[in-house]
């Protein structure tokens, strides 16, 4: 290619000598090159003091001179200013502020070249470790579940007016993106949330898993050490595995988060319901449109409505008619709950008080949950202290509706306890 280009440039030189009056377009047409190419090489040929073979050769684009480097003395001065000015301004100084003080540093020798751009100062701060590199979080997409195996649930909130709110609780299947159901209220508390969940399970059946966040209406309990709430115990007893997402990680339940955004921006913010009944009507209509007509761009639906992409769904079992209210114990076997014994010699687990002994007052103890024996093994000072029978158990089977009433009462008591504690705080 270089040989062909040299020949073309030599031909341009010949035409310039034979036809000095030709225009750029005429030369370009004769050579079959663009006018810009002709302009560039005509300028180079005319600028050459003596036309030789090297005149027609390609020129390297590498820099002709080495860039000016910043001396190590100046680099150390920049890093020192970064550290010292932080005490002066009570915040980390930026490149512009460092450049201002650097140009006025009387102790810096004048023979060294100073940087003139903030980009150079920023690069030196990066190289000196004053600006930490951002850690890129590797994207790990969630593995898609089979249809109707795992549901996601969360709350969405919109304002009806300055005093009234509409809160909705949608449930979506993560395997198919099918919008399963939605419960609506002016505001859910722990009892209403559990009642809404029971209605959804009775209407649509029980999946294997239910994914939700650490909202106090889901996981709130009398203590904050992981003792199961009424919501969590209810799920275990009806045969559903609760999947609790870590704090501040909405990416762990992306399907319901995206569904709530879709509901708000495609329906509720557009039609603006006037009251709760109007909101219920809008959500019912939109759920039918979402599942049957709206093309879903998720990977599982392939730009089809969810019910068209998954016309045949596996049936889900209904909640059992007879419940073992103590079945949640197996999931918490071996858990350890740390407590400090009160002055009266007692500790509190959930809402129940356990007497340890006055001689252990003010001491830290650990309570090991033994699910098969339904006991707490108390350990203090590295040795066993005593064994306590677990309180609050029913130790008998009961109908589903009776068990639901008990758990609603439990959720109501937890909600009242959390409100009292918040008021005291």
Short mmCIF file of N, CA, C and O in Angstrom, two decimals, residues 296-340:
data_model
loop_
_atom_site.label_atom_id
_atom_site.label_comp_id
_atom_site.label_asym_id
_atom_site.label_seq_id
_atom_site.Cartn_x
_atom_site.Cartn_y
_atom_site.Cartn_z
N UNK A 296 -44.22 -7.98 27.24
CA UNK A 296 -43.20 -7.89 28.28
C UNK A 296 -41.83 -8.15 27.64
O UNK A 296 -41.64 -9.14 26.94
N UNK A 297 -40.89 -7.26 27.91
CA UNK A 297 -39.58 -7.35 27.26
C UNK A 297 -38.57 -8.13 28.09
O UNK A 297 -37.37 -8.08 27.80
N UNK A 298 -39.01 -8.83 29.12
CA UNK A 298 -38.11 -9.67 29.88
C UNK A 298 -37.63 -10.86 29.07
O UNK A 298 -38.23 -11.25 28.06
N UNK A 299 -36.53 -11.46 29.50
CA UNK A 299 -35.96 -12.58 28.75
C UNK A 299 -36.91 -13.77 28.69
O UNK A 299 -36.94 -14.49 27.69
N UNK A 300 -37.68 -13.98 29.74
CA UNK A 300 -38.55 -15.15 29.76
C UNK A 300 -39.75 -14.99 28.83
O UNK A 300 -40.22 -15.96 28.26
N UNK A 301 -40.24 -13.75 28.68
CA UNK A 301 -41.45 -13.53 27.89
C UNK A 301 -41.14 -13.27 26.41
O UNK A 301 -42.03 -13.45 25.56
N UNK A 302 -39.93 -12.81 26.08
CA UNK A 302 -39.53 -12.59 24.68
C UNK A 302 -40.50 -11.67 23.95
O UNK A 302 -41.01 -11.97 22.88
N UNK A 303 -40.79 -10.51 24.58
CA UNK A 303 -41.65 -9.48 23.98
C UNK A 303 -43.08 -9.97 23.72
O UNK A 303 -43.72 -9.58 22.76
N UNK A 304 -43.57 -10.81 24.60
CA UNK A 304 -44.95 -11.26 24.56
C UNK A 304 -45.61 -10.96 25.90
O UNK A 304 -44.92 -10.84 26.92
N UNK A 305 -46.93 -10.85 25.93
CA UNK A 305 -47.60 -10.77 27.24
C UNK A 305 -47.31 -12.02 28.06
O UNK A 305 -47.19 -13.12 27.51
N UNK A 306 -47.16 -11.88 29.38
CA UNK A 306 -46.76 -13.04 30.19
C UNK A 306 -47.65 -14.26 30.05
O UNK A 306 -47.16 -15.38 29.95
N UNK A 307 -48.98 -14.05 30.02
CA UNK A 307 -49.86 -15.22 29.92
C UNK A 307 -49.85 -15.83 28.54
O UNK A 307 -50.24 -17.00 28.38
N UNK A 308 -49.43 -15.09 27.51
CA UNK A 308 -49.25 -15.69 26.18
C UNK A 308 -47.94 -16.47 26.12
O UNK A 308 -47.86 -17.51 25.46
N UNK A 309 -46.92 -15.96 26.80
CA UNK A 309 -45.64 -16.67 26.82
C UNK A 309 -45.73 -17.94 27.66
O UNK A 309 -45.02 -18.92 27.39
N UNK A 310 -46.59 -17.94 28.69
CA UNK A 310 -46.75 -19.11 29.56
C UNK A 310 -48.25 -19.43 29.68
O UNK A 310 -48.88 -19.14 30.69
N UNK A 311 -48.82 -20.03 28.63
CA UNK A 311 -50.27 -20.30 28.69
C UNK A 311 -50.64 -21.41 29.66
O UNK A 311 -51.75 -21.44 30.18
N UNK A 312 -49.72 -22.35 29.90
CA UNK A 312 -50.00 -23.47 30.80
C UNK A 312 -49.12 -23.34 32.03
O UNK A 312 -47.89 -23.48 31.94
N UNK A 313 -49.74 -23.09 33.16
CA UNK A 313 -49.00 -22.91 34.41
C UNK A 313 -49.26 -24.10 35.33
O UNK A 313 -50.37 -24.64 35.37
N UNK A 314 -48.26 -24.51 36.09
CA UNK A 314 -48.48 -25.62 37.03
C UNK A 314 -49.42 -25.19 38.15
O UNK A 314 -49.34 -24.07 38.64
N UNK A 315 -50.30 -26.08 38.60
CA UNK A 315 -51.20 -25.72 39.71
C UNK A 315 -50.43 -25.63 41.01
O UNK A 315 -49.48 -26.37 41.26
N UNK A 316 -50.87 -24.70 41.86
CA UNK A 316 -50.24 -24.51 43.16
C UNK A 316 -51.13 -25.09 44.25
O UNK A 316 -52.36 -24.96 44.19
N UNK A 317 -50.53 -25.69 45.26
CA UNK A 317 -51.36 -26.24 46.35
C UNK A 317 -51.96 -25.12 47.20
O UNK A 317 -51.34 -24.09 47.43
N UNK A 318 -53.15 -25.36 47.66
CA UNK A 318 -53.81 -24.42 48.56
C UNK A 318 -53.21 -24.51 49.96
O UNK A 318 -52.55 -25.50 50.30
N UNK A 319 -53.39 -23.50 50.78
CA UNK A 319 -52.90 -23.60 52.16
C UNK A 319 -53.51 -24.81 52.86
O UNK A 319 -54.69 -25.14 52.64
N UNK A 320 -52.75 -25.51 53.66
CA UNK A 320 -53.29 -26.72 54.32
C UNK A 320 -54.46 -26.37 55.23
O UNK A 320 -54.48 -25.32 55.87
N UNK A 321 -55.41 -27.27 55.28
CA UNK A 321 -56.58 -27.03 56.12
C UNK A 321 -56.24 -27.17 57.60
O UNK A 321 -56.87 -26.53 58.45
N UNK A 322 -55.28 -28.02 57.92
CA UNK A 322 -54.84 -28.22 59.30
C UNK A 322 -53.38 -27.79 59.39
O UNK A 322 -52.55 -28.22 58.59
N UNK A 323 -53.08 -26.94 60.37
CA UNK A 323 -51.75 -26.33 60.50
C UNK A 323 -51.08 -26.82 61.78
O UNK A 323 -51.74 -26.94 62.83
N UNK A 324 -49.78 -27.07 61.68
CA UNK A 324 -48.97 -27.28 62.88
C UNK A 324 -48.35 -25.92 63.23
O UNK A 324 -47.41 -25.48 62.58
N UNK A 325 -48.86 -25.22 64.23
CA UNK A 325 -48.38 -23.86 64.52
C UNK A 325 -46.95 -23.80 65.03
O UNK A 325 -46.39 -22.71 65.14
N UNK A 326 -46.34 -24.96 65.35
CA UNK A 326 -44.96 -24.98 65.83
C UNK A 326 -44.00 -25.50 64.77
O UNK A 326 -42.84 -25.80 65.08
N UNK A 327 -44.43 -25.59 63.51
CA UNK A 327 -43.57 -26.14 62.46
C UNK A 327 -42.40 -25.23 62.13
O UNK A 327 -41.39 -25.69 61.59
N UNK A 328 -42.49 -23.95 62.45
CA UNK A 328 -41.41 -23.02 62.16
C UNK A 328 -40.15 -23.32 62.96
O UNK A 328 -39.04 -22.87 62.60
N UNK A 329 -40.28 -24.08 64.04
CA UNK A 329 -39.13 -24.35 64.91
C UNK A 329 -38.00 -25.06 64.16
O UNK A 329 -36.83 -24.80 64.39
N UNK A 330 -38.35 -25.97 63.25
CA UNK A 330 -37.33 -26.75 62.56
C UNK A 330 -36.39 -25.86 61.75
O UNK A 330 -35.20 -26.15 61.62
N UNK A 331 -36.90 -24.78 61.20
CA UNK A 331 -36.06 -23.88 60.40
C UNK A 331 -35.10 -23.09 61.27
O UNK A 331 -34.12 -22.53 60.76
N UNK A 332 -35.36 -23.00 62.57
CA UNK A 332 -34.53 -22.20 63.48
C UNK A 332 -33.79 -23.07 64.48
O UNK A 332 -33.28 -22.56 65.48
N UNK A 333 -33.71 -24.35 64.22
CA UNK A 333 -33.00 -25.24 65.14
C UNK A 333 -31.52 -24.86 65.17
O UNK A 333 -30.87 -24.67 64.14
N UNK A 334 -30.96 -24.76 66.37
CA UNK A 334 -29.56 -24.43 66.52
C UNK A 334 -29.25 -22.94 66.55
O UNK A 334 -28.08 -22.58 66.74
N UNK A 335 -30.25 -22.09 66.37
CA UNK A 335 -30.00 -20.64 66.43
C UNK A 335 -29.58 -20.24 67.84
O UNK A 335 -30.01 -20.83 68.83
N UNK A 336 -28.75 -19.20 67.91
CA UNK A 336 -28.24 -18.69 69.18
C UNK A 336 -28.73 -17.26 69.35
O UNK A 336 -28.57 -16.43 68.44
N UNK A 337 -29.31 -16.97 70.49
CA UNK A 337 -29.79 -15.63 70.82
C UNK A 337 -29.04 -15.14 72.05
O UNK A 337 -29.10 -15.78 73.11
N UNK A 338 -28.33 -14.05 71.91
CA UNK A 338 -27.53 -13.50 73.00
C UNK A 338 -28.37 -12.52 73.80
O UNK A 338 -29.08 -11.69 73.23
N UNK A 339 -28.25 -12.60 75.10
CA UNK A 339 -29.00 -11.72 75.99
C UNK A 339 -28.10 -11.33 77.17
O UNK A 339 -27.11 -12.01 77.48
N UNK A 340 -28.45 -10.22 77.82
CA UNK A 340 -27.82 -9.82 79.07
C UNK A 340 -28.86 -9.94 80.18
O UNK A 340 -29.96 -9.37 80.08
#
